[in-house]
Structures are given as structure tokens and as C-alpha cells.
Short mmCIF file of C-alpha atoms in Angstrom, two decimals:
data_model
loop_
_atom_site.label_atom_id
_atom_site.label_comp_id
_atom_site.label_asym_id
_atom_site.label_seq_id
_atom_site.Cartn_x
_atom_site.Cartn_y
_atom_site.Cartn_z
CA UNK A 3 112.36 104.02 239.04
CA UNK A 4 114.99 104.54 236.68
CA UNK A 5 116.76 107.33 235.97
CA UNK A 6 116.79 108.86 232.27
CA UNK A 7 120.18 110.31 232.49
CA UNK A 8 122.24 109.78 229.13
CA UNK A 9 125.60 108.52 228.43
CA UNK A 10 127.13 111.85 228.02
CA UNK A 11 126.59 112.77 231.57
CA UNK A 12 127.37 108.99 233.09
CA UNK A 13 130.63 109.52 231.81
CA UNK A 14 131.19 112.92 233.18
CA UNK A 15 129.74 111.02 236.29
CA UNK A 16 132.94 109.01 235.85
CA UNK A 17 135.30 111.89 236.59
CA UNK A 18 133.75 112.46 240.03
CA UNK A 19 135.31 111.61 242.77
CA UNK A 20 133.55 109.60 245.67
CA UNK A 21 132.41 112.15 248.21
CA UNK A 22 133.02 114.90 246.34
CA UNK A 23 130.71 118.39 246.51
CA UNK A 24 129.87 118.36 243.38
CA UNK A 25 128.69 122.14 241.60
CA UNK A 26 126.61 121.35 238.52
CA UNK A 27 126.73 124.32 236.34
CA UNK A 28 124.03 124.03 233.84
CA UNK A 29 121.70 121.52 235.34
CA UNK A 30 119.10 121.33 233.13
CA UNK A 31 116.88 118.60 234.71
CA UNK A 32 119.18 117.68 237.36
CA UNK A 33 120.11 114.16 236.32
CA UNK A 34 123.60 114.44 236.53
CA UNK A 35 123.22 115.43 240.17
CA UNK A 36 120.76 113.10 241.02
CA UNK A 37 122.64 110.47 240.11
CA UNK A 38 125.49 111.08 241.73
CA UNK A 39 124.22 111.49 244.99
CA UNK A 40 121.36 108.03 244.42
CA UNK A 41 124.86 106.01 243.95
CA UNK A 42 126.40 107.40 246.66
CA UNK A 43 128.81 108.97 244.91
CA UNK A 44 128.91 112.68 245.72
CA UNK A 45 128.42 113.66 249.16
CA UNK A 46 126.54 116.86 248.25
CA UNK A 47 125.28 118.51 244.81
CA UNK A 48 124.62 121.86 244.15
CA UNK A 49 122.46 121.92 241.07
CA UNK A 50 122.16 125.94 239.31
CA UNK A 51 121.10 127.24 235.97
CA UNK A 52 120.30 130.61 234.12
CA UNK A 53 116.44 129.46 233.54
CA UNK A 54 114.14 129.11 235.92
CA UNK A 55 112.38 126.09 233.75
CA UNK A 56 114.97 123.99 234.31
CA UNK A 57 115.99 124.90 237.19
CA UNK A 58 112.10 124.00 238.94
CA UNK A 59 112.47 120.68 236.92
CA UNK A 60 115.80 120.05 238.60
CA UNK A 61 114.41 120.41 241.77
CA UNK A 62 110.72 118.56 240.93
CA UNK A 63 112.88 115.61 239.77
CA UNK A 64 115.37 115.36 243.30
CA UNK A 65 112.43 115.44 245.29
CA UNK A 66 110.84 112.59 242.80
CA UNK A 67 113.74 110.68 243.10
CA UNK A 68 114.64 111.20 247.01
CA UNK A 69 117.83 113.58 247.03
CA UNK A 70 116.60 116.75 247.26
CA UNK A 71 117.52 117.26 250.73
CA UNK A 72 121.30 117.18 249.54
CA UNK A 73 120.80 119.26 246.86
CA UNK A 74 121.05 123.12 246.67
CA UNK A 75 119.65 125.22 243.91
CA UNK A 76 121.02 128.56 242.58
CA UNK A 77 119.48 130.29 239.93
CA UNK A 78 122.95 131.75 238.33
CA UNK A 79 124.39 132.87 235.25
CA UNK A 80 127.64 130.39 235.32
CA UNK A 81 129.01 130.21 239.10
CA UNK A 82 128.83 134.03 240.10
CA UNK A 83 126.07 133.09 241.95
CA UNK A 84 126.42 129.84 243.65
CA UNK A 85 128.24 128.95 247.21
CA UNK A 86 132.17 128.34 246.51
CA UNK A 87 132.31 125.15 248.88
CA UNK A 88 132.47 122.57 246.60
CA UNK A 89 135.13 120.28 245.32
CA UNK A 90 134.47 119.87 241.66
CA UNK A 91 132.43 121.68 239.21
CA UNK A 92 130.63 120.07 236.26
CA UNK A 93 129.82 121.62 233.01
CA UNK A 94 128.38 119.74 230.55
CA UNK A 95 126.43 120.29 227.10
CA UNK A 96 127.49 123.82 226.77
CA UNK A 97 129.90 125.06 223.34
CA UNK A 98 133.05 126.47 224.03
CA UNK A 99 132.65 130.32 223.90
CA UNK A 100 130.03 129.95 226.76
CA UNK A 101 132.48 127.56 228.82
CA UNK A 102 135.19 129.92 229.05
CA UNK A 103 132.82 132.98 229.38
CA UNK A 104 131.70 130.93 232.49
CA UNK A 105 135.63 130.59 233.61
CA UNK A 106 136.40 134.19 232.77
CA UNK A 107 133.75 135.42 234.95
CA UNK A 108 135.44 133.06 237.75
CA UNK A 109 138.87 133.94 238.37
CA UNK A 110 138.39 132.43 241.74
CA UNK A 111 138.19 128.96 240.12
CA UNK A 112 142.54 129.46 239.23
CA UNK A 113 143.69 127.73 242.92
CA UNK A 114 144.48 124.66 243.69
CA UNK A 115 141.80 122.29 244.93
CA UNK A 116 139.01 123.21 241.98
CA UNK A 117 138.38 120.30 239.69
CA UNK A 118 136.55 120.74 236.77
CA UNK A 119 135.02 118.48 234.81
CA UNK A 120 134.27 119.92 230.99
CA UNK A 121 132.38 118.21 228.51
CA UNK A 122 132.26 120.47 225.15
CA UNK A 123 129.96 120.12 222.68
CA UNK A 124 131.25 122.25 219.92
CA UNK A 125 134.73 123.97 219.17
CA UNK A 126 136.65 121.76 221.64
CA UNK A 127 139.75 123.30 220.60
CA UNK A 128 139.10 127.01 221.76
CA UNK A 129 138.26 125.65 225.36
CA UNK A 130 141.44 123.81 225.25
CA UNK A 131 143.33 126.59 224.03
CA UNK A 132 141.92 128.42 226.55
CA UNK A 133 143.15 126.44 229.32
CA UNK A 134 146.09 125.92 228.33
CA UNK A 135 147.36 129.71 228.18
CA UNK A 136 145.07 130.79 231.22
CA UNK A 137 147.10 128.22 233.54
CA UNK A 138 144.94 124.89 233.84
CA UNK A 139 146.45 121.46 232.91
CA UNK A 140 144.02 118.95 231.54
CA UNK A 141 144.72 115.66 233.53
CA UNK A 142 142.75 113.64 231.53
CA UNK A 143 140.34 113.52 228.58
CA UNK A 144 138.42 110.65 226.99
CA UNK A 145 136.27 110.02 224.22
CA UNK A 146 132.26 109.16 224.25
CA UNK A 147 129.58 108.35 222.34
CA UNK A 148 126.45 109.86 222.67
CA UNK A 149 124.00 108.53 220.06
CA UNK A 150 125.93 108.86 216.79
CA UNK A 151 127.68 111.49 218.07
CA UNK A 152 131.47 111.66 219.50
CA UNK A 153 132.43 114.07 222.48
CA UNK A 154 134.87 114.18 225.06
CA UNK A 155 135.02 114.50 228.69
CA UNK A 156 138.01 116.27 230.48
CA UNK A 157 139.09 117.12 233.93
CA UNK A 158 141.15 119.82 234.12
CA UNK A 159 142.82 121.76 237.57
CA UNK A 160 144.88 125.15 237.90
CA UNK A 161 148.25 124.80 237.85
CA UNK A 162 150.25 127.90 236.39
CA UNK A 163 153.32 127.42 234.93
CA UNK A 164 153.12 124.35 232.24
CA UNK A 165 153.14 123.31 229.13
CA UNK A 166 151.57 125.65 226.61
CA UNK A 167 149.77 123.14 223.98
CA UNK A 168 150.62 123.64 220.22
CA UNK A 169 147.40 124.41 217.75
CA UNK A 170 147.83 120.75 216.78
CA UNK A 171 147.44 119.77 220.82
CA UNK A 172 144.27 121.92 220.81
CA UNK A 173 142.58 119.80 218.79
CA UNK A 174 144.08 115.98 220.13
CA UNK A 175 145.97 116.91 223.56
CA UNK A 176 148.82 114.90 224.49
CA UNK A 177 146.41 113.48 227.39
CA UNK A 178 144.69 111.84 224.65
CA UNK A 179 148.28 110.44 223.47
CA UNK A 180 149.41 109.00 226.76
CA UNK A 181 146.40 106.60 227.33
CA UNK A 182 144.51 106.50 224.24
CA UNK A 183 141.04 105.11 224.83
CA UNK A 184 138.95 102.07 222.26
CA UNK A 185 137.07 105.58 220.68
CA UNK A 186 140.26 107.25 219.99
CA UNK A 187 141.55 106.44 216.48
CA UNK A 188 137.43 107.10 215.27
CA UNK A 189 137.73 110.61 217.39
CA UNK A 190 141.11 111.32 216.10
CA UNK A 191 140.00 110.51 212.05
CA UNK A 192 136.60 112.60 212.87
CA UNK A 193 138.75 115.63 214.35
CA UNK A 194 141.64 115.59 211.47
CA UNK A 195 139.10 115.36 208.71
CA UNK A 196 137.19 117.79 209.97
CA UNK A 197 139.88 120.28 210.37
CA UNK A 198 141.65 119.51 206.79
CA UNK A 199 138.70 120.05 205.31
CA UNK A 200 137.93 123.73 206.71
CA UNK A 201 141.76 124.21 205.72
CA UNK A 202 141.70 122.95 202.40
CA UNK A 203 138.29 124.87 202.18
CA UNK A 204 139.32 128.13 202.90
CA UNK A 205 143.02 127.59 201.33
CA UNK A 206 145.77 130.94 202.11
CA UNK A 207 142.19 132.70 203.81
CA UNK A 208 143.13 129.77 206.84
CA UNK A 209 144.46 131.33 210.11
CA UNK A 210 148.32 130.38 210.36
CA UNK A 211 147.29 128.74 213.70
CA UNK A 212 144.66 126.36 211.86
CA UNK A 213 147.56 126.11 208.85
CA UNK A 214 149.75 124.87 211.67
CA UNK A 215 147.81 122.27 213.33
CA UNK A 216 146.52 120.83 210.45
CA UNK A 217 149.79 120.17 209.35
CA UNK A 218 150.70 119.10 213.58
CA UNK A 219 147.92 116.27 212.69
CA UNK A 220 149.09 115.02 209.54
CA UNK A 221 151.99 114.63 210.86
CA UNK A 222 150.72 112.72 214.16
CA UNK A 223 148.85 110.10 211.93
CA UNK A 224 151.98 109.10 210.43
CA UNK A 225 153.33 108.77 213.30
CA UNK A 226 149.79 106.84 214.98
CA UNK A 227 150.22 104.59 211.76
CA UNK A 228 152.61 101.89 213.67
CA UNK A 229 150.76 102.16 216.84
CA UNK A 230 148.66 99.76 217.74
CA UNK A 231 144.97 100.66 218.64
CA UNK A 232 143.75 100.41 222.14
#
């Protein structure tokens, strides 16, 4: 029986580590989970969710597919309620404002050891501003396609004391720079328009910081112009 897990999630999937313990914050119907554990990958999931919908339909669907005795499930709002021995935490399909609510509500997640795996689906840029000036270091980020829409997937880890990104590296990190996926130069076009647009929208009513990395990005694409794509 195949799994009907989407492309979003397999690449989140990606990030994981084999035996990890894998917390999946936001479940919805498990898949993610599921997955991981029918390929062998994680060693143990624990699946949680603020609805108890979802959360039954997580645990209807492990038991359907033959993993529910690896599986734990927490109803929780974010990780206050969950068990704290796992390796990595997934969130995934959430905007940013209820990401970092979820890490603000978690100061316990800022020591070494926690990975998290982040996959935003609007306002990237306030969840990586967030990190960056609360003390976690995204290792590595890459573009996806989901359906004819473009995310990205990062994994990010505590460790106080580095680089502060610029507005400009909010919205394309230097991650992104170092080992620019095929997807890139489309995400990169997507993201600059975007944000030149707003700017040129809302003219002197722009926030400096948005002034800022416009210009940041204008600048980068003159610089990306002699680069060959990946």
C-alpha cells in the first residue's frame, strides 16, 4: 500500500538522520512519521498535534500502515507537551509567526544536540530572522517544489554566538549561497520580485529593514549574474 505523503514532507524526510527520534510537531495525518519509520529511517517517532482530528487520523493511519507500535502520540499545543527525548524535531506546513511562537514557548530547545528541521510556508524571512538573533545557525536550507508552489526546507541547531544575518540574508541566507541547489535561481527571482514589489508598493511607508534588503538583493543578482547555475 502506498503511502500518500507529498513532496514537501519527503524532503523534510531528507534532513533526518538515520536512527534518529524524530518529534513531529504538527502531524496532521502522520505521514511524515510513518514514513520515516516504514524506511527504516527513524528509530522512533513521536507524532503530536493541537486537534484531536488529526491527531486520531495520525494514529488510525500507523496502525494501517504497521508502525504504530513506534509511535507516540501527544495531544500538544507546539512541544510543551510532548516527552523531550528525541533527537530532531520536525515542523512542517506551519507560517512563521506560529513557528517561532512554538520555539518561544521552548526555551529548552536552545542546547546543543536539538535539530530542527523547519519547513515555512509563509513569511520565511521572520523565522529566519528569528533564528538568527535568538542564537540558532541554519546549517542548511534547500529549495522544493510542491505542486506549483516553491518552499524551502532548513535544519537549523543552537549555537549562540554567530553570525547575525543582514535583512537581505533573511530573505536568501548565505546557506543558500554556499551550495546553491537546481531550484535556486527560480526561488531567488520569486523571493526578490516579491519583495521589490511590496517595496516599490509601499514606497518611503517601507520599513528601513525591508528598504535595506531589497537593496542587499539587487545587489546579490548582480553579483549571481556571472555565476553559473547549479
Amino acid at each position: 500500500m502506498n503511502l500518500p505523503i507529498s513532496d514537501r514532507l519527503l524532503a523534510c524526510a531528507g534532513f533526518v538522520n538515520p536512527g534518529d527520534r524524530v518529534a513531529d510537531v504538527g502531524c496532521d495525518h502522520g505521514y511524515l512519521g510513518i514514513h520515516l519509520l516504514m524506511r527504516g529511517i527513524a528509530r522512533s517517532v513521536i507524532a503530536s498535534d493541537l486537534r484531536k482530528g488529526p491527531l486520531q487520523s495520525a494514529k488510525d493511519n500507523a496502525a494501517l500502515y504497521g508502525v504504530a507500535d513506534r509511535m507516540t502520540f501527544c495531544l500538544s499545543d507546539g512541544v510543551r507537551d510532548i516527552p523531550r527525548d528525541f533527537d530532531t524535531m520536525v515542523c512542517a506546513g506551519m507560517g512563521a509567526e506560529t513557528m517561532i511562537s512554538i520555539l518561544e514557548a521552548a526555551p529548552w530547545l536552545q542546547k546543543e544536540g536539538y535539530r530542527l528541521i523547519l519547513q515555512c510556508q509563509i513569511k520565511t524571512h521572520l523565522l529566519r530572522r528569528y533564528l538568527s538573533e535568538h542564537g540558532f545557525r541554519i546549517q542548511e536550507e534547500r529549495v522544493l517544489r510542491d505542486g506549483k508552489f516553491l518552499y524551502t526546507v532548513m535544519e537549523a541547531q543552537w549555537e549562540p554566538g554567530g553570525q547575525v544575518l543582514t535583512p537581505g540574508q533573511w530573505y536568501i541566507p548565505p546557506v543558500m549561497l554556499e551550495a546553491p541547489d537546481e531550484k535556486f535561481p527560480e526561488y531567488f527571482q520569486w523571493v526578490r520580485g516579491s519583495l521589490h514589489k511590496i517595496v516599490t508598493s509601499r514606497g518611503e511607508t517601507a520599513p528601513d529593514w525591508m528598504q535595506d534588503a531589497d537593496r542587499e538583493l539587487s545587489v546579490l543578482a548582480e553579483q549571481l549574474k556571472g555565476v553559473p547555475e547549479a
